[in-house]
CSV table of C-alpha atoms in Angstrom, one decimal:
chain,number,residue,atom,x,y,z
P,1,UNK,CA,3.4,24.4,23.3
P,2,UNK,CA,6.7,25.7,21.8
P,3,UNK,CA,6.4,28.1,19.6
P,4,UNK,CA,10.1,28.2,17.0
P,5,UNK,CA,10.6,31.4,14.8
P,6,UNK,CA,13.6,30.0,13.1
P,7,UNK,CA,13.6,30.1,9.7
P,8,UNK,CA,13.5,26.7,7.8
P,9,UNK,CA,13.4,26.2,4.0
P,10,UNK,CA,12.4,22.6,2.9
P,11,UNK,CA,13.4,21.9,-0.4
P,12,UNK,CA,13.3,18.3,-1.9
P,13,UNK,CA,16.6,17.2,-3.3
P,14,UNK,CA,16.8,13.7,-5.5
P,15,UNK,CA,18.7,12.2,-7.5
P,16,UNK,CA,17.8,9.1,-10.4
P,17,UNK,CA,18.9,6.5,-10.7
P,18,UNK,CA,18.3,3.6,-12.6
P,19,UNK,CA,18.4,-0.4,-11.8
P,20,UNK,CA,21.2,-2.4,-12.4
P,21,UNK,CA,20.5,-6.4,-12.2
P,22,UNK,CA,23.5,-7.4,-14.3
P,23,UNK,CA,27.3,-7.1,-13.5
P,24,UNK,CA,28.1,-5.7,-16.6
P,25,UNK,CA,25.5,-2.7,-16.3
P,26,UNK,CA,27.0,-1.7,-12.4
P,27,UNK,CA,30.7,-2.2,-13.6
P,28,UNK,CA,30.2,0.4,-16.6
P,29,UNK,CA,28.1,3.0,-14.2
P,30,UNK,CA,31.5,2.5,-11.6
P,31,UNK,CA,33.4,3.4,-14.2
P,32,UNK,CA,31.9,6.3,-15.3
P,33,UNK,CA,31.6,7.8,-12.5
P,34,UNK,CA,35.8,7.8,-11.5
P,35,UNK,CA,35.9,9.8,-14.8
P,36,UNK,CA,37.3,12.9,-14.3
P,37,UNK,CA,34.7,14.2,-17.2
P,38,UNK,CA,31.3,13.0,-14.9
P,39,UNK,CA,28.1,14.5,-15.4
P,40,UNK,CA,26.3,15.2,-12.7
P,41,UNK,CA,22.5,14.3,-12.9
P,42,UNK,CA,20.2,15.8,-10.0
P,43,UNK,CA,17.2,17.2,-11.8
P,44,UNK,CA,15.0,17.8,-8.7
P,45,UNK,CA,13.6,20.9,-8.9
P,46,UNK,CA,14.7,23.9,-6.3
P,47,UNK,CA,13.7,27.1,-4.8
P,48,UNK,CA,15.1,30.6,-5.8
P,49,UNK,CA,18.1,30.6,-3.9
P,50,UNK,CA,19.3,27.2,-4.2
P,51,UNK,CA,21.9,26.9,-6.6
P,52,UNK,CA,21.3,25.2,-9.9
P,53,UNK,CA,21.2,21.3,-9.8
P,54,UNK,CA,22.3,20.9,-13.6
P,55,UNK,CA,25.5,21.4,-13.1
P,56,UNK,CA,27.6,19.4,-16.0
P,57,UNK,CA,31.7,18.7,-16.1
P,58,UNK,CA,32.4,21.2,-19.2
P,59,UNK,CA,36.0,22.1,-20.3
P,60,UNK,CA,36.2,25.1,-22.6
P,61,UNK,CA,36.6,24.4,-26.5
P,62,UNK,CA,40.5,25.5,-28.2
P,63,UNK,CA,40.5,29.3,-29.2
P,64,UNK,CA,40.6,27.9,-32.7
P,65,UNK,CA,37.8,25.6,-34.3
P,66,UNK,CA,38.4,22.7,-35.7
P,67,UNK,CA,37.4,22.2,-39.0
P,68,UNK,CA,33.7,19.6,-39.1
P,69,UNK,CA,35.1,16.0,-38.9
P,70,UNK,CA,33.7,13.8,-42.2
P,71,UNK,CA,30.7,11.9,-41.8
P,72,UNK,CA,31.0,8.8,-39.5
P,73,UNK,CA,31.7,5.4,-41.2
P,74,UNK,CA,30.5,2.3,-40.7
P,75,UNK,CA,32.5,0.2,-38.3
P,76,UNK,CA,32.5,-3.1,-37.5
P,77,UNK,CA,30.5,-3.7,-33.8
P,78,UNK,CA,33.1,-4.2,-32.3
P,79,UNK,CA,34.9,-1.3,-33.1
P,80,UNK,CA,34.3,2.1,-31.5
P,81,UNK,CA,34.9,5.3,-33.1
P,82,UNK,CA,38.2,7.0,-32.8
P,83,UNK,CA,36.5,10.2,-31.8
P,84,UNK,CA,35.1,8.3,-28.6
P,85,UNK,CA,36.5,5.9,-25.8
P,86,UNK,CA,35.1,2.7,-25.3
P,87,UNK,CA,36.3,0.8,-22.0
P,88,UNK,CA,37.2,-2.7,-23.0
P,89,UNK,CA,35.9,-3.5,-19.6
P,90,UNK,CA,32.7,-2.1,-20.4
P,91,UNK,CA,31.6,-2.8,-23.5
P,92,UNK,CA,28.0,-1.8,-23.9
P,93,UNK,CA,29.1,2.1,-23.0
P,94,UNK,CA,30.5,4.5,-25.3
P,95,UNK,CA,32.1,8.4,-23.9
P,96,UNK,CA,31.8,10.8,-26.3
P,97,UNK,CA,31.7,13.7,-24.6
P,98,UNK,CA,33.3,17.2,-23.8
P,99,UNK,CA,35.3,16.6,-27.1
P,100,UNK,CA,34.0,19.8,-29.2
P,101,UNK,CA,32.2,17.5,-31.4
P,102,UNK,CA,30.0,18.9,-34.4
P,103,UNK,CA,28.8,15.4,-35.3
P,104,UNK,CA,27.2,12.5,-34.5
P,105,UNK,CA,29.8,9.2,-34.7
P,106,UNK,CA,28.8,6.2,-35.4
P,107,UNK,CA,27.2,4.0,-32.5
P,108,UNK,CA,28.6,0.0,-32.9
P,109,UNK,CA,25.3,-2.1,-32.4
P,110,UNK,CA,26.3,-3.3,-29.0
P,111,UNK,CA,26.3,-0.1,-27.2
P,112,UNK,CA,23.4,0.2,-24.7
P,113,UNK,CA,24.9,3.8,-22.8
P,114,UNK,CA,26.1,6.7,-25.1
P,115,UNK,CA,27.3,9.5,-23.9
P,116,UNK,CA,27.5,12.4,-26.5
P,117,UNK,CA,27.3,15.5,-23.7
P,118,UNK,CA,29.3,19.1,-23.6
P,119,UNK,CA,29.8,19.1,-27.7
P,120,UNK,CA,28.8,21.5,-30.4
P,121,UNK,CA,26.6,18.9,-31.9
P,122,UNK,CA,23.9,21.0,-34.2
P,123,UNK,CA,22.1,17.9,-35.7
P,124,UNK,CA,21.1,14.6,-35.6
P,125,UNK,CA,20.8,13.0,-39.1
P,126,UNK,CA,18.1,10.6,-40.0
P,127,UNK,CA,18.8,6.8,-39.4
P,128,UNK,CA,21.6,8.0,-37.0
P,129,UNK,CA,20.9,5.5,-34.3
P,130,UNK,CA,19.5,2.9,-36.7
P,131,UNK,CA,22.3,0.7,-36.1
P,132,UNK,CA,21.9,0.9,-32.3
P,133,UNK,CA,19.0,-0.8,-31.5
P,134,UNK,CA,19.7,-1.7,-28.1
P,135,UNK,CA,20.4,1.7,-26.8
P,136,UNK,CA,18.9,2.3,-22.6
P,137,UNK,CA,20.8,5.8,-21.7
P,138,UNK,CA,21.3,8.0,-24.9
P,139,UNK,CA,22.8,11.6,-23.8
P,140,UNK,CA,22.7,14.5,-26.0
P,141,UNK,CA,22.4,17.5,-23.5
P,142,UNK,CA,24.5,20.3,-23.5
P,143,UNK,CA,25.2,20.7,-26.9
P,144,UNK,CA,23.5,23.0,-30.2
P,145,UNK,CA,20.5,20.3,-31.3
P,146,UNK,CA,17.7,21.8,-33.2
P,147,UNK,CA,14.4,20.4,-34.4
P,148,UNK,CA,14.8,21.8,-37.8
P,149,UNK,CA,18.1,19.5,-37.9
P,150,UNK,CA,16.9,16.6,-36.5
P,151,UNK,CA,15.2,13.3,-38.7
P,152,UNK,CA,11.6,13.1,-37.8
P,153,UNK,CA,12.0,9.5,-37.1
P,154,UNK,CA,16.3,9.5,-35.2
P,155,UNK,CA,14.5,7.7,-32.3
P,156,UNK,CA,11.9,5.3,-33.9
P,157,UNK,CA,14.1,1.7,-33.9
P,158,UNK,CA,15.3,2.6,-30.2
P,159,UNK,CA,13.1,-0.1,-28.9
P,160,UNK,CA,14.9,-0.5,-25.4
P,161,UNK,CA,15.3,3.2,-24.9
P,162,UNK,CA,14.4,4.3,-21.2
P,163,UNK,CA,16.4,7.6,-20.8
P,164,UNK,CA,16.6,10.5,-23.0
P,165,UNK,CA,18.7,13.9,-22.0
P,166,UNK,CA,18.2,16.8,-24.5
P,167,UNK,CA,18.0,19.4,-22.2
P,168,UNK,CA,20.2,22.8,-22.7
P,169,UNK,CA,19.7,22.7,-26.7
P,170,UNK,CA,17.8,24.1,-29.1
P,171,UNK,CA,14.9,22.4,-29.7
P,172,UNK,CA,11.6,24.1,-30.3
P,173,UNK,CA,9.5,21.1,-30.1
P,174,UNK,CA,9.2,18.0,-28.1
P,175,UNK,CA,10.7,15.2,-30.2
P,176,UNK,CA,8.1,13.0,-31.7
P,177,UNK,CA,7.5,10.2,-31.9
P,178,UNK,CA,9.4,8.8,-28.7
P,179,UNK,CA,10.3,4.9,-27.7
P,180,UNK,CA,6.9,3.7,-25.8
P,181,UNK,CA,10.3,2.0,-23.4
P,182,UNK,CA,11.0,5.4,-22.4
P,183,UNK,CA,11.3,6.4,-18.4
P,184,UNK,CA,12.6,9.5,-18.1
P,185,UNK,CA,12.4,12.5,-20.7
P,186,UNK,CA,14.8,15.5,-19.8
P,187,UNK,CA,13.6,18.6,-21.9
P,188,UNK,CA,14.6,21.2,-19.5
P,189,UNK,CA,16.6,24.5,-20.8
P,190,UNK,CA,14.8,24.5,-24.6
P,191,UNK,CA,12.6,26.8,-26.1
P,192,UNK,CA,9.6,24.9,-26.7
P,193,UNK,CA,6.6,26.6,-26.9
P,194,UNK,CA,4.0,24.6,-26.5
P,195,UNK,CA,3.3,20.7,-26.3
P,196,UNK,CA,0.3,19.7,-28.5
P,197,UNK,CA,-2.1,16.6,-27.0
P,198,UNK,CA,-0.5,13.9,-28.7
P,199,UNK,CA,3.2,15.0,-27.9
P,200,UNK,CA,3.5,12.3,-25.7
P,201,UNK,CA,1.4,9.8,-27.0
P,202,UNK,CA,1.9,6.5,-26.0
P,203,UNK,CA,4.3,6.8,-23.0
P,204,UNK,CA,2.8,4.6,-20.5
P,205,UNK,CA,6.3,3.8,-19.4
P,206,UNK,CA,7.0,7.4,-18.1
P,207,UNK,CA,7.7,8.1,-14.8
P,208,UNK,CA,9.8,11.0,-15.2
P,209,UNK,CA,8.7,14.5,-17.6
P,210,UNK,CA,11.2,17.7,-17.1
P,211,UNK,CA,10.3,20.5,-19.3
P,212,UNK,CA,11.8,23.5,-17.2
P,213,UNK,CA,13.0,26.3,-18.1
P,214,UNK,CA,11.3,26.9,-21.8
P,215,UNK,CA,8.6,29.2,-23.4
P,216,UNK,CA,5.4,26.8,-22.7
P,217,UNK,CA,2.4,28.4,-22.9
P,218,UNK,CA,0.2,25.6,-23.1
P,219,UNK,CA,0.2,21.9,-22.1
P,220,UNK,CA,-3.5,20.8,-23.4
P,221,UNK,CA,-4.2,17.0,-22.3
P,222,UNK,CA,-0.6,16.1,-23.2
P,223,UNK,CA,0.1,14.5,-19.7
P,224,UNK,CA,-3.5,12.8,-18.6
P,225,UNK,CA,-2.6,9.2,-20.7
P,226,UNK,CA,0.9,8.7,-19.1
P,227,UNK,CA,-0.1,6.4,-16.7
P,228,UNK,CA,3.3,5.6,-15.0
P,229,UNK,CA,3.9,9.7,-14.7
P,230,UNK,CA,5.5,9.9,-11.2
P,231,UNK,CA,7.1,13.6,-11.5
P,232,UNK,CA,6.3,16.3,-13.9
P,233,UNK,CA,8.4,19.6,-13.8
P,234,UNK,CA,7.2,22.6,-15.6
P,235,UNK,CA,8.5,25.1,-13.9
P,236,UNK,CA,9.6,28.2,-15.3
P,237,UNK,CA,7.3,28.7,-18.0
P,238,UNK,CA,4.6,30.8,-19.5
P,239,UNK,CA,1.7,28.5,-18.7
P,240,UNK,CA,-1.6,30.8,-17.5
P,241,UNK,CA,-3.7,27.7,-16.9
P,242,UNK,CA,-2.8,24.2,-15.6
P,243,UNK,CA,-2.4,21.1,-17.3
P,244,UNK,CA,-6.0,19.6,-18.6
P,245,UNK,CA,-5.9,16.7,-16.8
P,246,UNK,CA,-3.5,14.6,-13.9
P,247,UNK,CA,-2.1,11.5,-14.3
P,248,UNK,CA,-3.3,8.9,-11.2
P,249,UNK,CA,-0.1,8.2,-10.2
P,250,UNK,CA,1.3,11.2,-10.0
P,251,UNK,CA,3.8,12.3,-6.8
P,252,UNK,CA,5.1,15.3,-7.3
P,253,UNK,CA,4.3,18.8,-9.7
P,254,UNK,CA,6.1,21.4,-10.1
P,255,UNK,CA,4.4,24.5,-11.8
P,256,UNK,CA,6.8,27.5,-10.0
P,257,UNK,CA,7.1,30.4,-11.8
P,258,UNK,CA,4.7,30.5,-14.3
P,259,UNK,CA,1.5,32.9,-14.8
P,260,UNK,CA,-1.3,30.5,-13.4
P,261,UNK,CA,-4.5,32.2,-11.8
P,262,UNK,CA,-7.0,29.8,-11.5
P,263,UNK,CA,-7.2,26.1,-10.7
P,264,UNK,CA,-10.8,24.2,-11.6
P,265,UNK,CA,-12.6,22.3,-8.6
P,266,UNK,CA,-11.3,18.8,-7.7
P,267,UNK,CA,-8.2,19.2,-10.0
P,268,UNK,CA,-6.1,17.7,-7.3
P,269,UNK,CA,-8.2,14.9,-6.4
P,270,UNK,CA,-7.4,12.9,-9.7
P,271,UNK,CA,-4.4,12.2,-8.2
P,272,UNK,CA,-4.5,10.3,-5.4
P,273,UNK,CA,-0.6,9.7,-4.7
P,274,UNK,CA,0.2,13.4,-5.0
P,275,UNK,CA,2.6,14.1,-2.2
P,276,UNK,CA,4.3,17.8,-3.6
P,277,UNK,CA,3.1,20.9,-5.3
P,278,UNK,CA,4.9,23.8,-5.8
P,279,UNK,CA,3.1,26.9,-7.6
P,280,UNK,CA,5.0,29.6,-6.1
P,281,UNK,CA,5.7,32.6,-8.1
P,282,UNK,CA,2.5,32.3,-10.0
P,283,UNK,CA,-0.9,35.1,-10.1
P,284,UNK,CA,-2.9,32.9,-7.9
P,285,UNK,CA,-5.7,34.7,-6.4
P,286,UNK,CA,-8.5,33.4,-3.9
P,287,UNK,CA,-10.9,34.4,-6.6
P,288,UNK,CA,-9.8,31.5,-8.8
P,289,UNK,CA,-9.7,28.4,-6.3
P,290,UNK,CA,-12.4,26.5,-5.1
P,291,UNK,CA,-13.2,26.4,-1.3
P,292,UNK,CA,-11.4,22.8,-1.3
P,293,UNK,CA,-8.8,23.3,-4.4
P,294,UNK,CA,-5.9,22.1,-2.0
P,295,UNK,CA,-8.1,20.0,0.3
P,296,UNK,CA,-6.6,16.9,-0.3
P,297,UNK,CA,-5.8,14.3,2.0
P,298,UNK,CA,-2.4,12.8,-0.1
P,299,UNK,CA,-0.8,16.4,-0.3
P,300,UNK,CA,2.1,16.4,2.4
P,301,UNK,CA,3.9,19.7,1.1
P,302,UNK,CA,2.0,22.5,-0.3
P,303,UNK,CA,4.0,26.0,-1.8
P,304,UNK,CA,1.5,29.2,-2.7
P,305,UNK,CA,4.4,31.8,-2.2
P,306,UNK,CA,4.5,34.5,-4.4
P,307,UNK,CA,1.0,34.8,-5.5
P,308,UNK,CA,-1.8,37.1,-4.7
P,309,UNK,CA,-3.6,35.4,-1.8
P,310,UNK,CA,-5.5,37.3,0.4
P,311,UNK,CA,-6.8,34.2,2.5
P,312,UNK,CA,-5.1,31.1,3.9
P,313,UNK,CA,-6.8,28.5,1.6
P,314,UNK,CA,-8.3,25.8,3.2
P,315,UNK,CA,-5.7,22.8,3.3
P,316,UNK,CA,-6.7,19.2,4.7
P,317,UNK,CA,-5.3,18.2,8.2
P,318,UNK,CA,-2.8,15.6,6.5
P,319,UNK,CA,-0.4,18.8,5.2
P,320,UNK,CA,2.5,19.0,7.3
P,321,UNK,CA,4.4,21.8,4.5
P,322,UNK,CA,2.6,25.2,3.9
P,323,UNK,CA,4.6,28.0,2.4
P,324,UNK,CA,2.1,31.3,2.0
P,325,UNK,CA,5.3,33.7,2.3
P,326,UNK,CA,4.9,36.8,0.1
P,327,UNK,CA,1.1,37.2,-0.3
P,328,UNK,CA,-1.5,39.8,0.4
P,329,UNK,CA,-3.0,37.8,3.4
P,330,UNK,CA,-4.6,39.8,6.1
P,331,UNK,CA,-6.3,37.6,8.4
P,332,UNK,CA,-5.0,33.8,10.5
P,333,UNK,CA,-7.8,31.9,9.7
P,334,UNK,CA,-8.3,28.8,11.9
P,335,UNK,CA,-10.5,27.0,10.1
P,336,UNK,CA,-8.1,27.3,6.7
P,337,UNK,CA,-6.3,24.3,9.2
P,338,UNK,CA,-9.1,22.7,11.7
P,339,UNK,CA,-13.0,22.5,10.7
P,340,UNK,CA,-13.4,21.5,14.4
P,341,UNK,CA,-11.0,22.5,17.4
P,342,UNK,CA,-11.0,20.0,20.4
P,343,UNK,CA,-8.5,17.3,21.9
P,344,UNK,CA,-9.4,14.9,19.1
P,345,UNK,CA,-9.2,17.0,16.1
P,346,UNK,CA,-6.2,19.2,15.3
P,347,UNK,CA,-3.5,19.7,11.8
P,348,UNK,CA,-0.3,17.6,11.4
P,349,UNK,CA,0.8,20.8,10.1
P,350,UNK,CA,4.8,21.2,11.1
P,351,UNK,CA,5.7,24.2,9.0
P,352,UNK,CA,4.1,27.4,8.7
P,353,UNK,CA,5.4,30.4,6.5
P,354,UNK,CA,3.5,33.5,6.4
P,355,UNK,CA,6.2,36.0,6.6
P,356,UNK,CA,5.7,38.8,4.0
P,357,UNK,CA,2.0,38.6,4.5
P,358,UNK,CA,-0.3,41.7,6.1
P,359,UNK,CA,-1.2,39.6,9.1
P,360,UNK,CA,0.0,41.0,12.5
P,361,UNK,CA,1.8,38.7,14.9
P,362,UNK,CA,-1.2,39.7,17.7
P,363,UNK,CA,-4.0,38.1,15.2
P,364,UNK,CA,-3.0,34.4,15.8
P,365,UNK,CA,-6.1,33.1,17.5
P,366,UNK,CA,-6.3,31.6,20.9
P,367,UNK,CA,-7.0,28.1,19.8
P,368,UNK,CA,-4.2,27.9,17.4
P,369,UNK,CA,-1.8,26.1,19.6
P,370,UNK,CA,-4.6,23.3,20.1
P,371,UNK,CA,-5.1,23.1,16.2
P,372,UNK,CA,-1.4,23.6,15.5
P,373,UNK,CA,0.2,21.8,18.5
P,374,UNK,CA,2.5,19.8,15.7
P,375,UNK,CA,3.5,22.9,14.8
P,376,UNK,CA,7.4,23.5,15.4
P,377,UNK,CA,8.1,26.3,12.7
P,378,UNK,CA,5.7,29.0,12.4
P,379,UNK,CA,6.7,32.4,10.7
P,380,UNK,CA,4.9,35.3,10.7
């Protein structure tokens, strides 16, 4: 049995992207991107020393500021607002960004993909998007957005709507109420503090929840009724409990860096697609799982570092990810891998980080290579 010491990090990287079934839809995305201007959009999330993926095509505003433009008049569809480029090409998309604006233009009705990114935009006034009802792709990230300043109703007659970026604003609160079209919610970079139980009401269309990078301190049962939830990222919070509640199809959570210290019995198992967890960086102590908390037979990558573990939790013999660097654990527990050692039984585990730990390289028990014999990374 080989035994590898190197070093390997697996991170998940991703990028989305939606479905395009009409020529119009693929020839406006082609455009866009040979823009000089392009966003890029890879909102996976990532470890410590991984560079930040929102990285967004920003050129620096004039020395002097221009004076607020008037409101926006109404144009004829057809037209699009002198403030904003509108490929002839492509006529369902509308650029608006990186131009220092302070306001919202106005959107002709035929746009389906605005782009109003990289501006000093401060509010969104009621009835601003009334006109565009067919709207898919609406950006606003990057810009000064508050929830004081926006109309408690901007996004009610978006009845097509299926992605929303507001991340890196101001808003204290998660918009409400949201298109029940809606796939993907981009919240990250806020300071919301909390998202009440009905927050998210009626998004059975979600698949996609990113609330990074905010002030959360608690969730309550706002994600158990989206049924379609395929990836929720609440990393970098202040949560001290999880979520009440998992949605079934759930993939992939991300609760990193928060101050979690206990996780109820079966919590997991509500979730029988769940592939990824990450909970590093957390106050996770043996005292506050269950024997089987992470027993669970979907769970292909698993990520305790940076807790307060003093045991290798017991894991089921599907996991082929476990990161424990940066713990209190003192003892190589066999049976945290294998209930029963023989020919027959033994962990797909492939990865193994326990670097940082108080276990000595000379407690690794004899039968380890038989349980671990997938094993080609194991740290210690």
């Amino acid at each position: 049995m080989h035994w590898a010491t190197i070093l390997i990090i697996a991170g998940l990287c991703g990028t989305s992207l939606g479905q395009y079934n009409e020529e119009e839809d693929l020839a406006w995305l082609q455009y866009y991107m040979r823009q000089s201007r392009m966003s890029s959009y890879n909102y996976m999330p990532y470890y410590e020393d991984e560079n930040t993926p929102y990285v967004y095509s920003y050129l620096p505003a004039p020395d002097t500021e221009p004076e607020p433009g008037p409101e926006p008049q109404q144009a004829p569809s057809w037209q699009c607002p002198q403030e904003c480029d509108c490929p002839p090409n492509f006529s369902s998309a509308m650029y608006c960004d990186t131009r220092n604006l302070r306001y919202l233009p106005f959107v002709p009705s035929r746009m389906k993909y605005v782009y109003f990114q990289n501006n000093r935009i401060t509010a969104i006034q009621e009835g601003a998007f009334d006109n565009a009802t067919e709207l898919e792709w609406l950006a606003l990230h990057n810009n000064q957005i508050s929830s004081e300043k926006m109309g408690k109703k901007v996004f009610a007659k978006l009845k097509r709507l299926e992605r929303l970026y507001m991340n890196n604003n101001n808003l204290t609160k998660v918009p409400s109420p949201l298109p029940r079209t809606l796939r993907e919610l981009h919240l990250s970079y806020n300071q919301i503090s909390k998202v009440p139980s009905n927050a998210l009401e009626g998004l059975e269309n979600l698949t996609a929840l990113y609330l990074s990078h905010n002030f959360i301190f608690e969730m309550g049962a706002s994600l158990k009724g989206l049924k379609s939830l395929i990836l929720a990222d609440l990393s970098y919070n202040h949560l001290r409990k999880v979520p009440d509640g998992l949605p079934m199809a759930l993939e992939q959570l991300y609760l990193e860096y928060n101050y979690i210290n206990t996780i109820p019995d079966n919590y997991f198992k509500v979730s029988p697609k769940l592939l990824y967890v990450r909970m590093s960086h957390n106050s996770l102590t043996n005292q506050g799982l269950s024997t089987n908390t992470f027993n669970s037979s979907s769970i292909l990558e698993l990520d305790l570092s940076y807790n307060r573990l003093q045991k290798i939790p017991r894991v089921s013999t599907n996991l082929e990810n476990l990161y424990l660097q940066g713990n209190q654990i003192n003892e190589f527990s066999i049976s945290s891998f294998c209930s029963v050692v023989d020919v027959m039984n033994y962990s797909r585990l492939q990865v193994l980080r326990l670097d940082g730990n108080e276990i000595k390289r000379n407690a690794v028990p004899p039968d380890a290579p038989l349980c671990l014999r997938r094993a080609t990374i194991i740290e210690i």
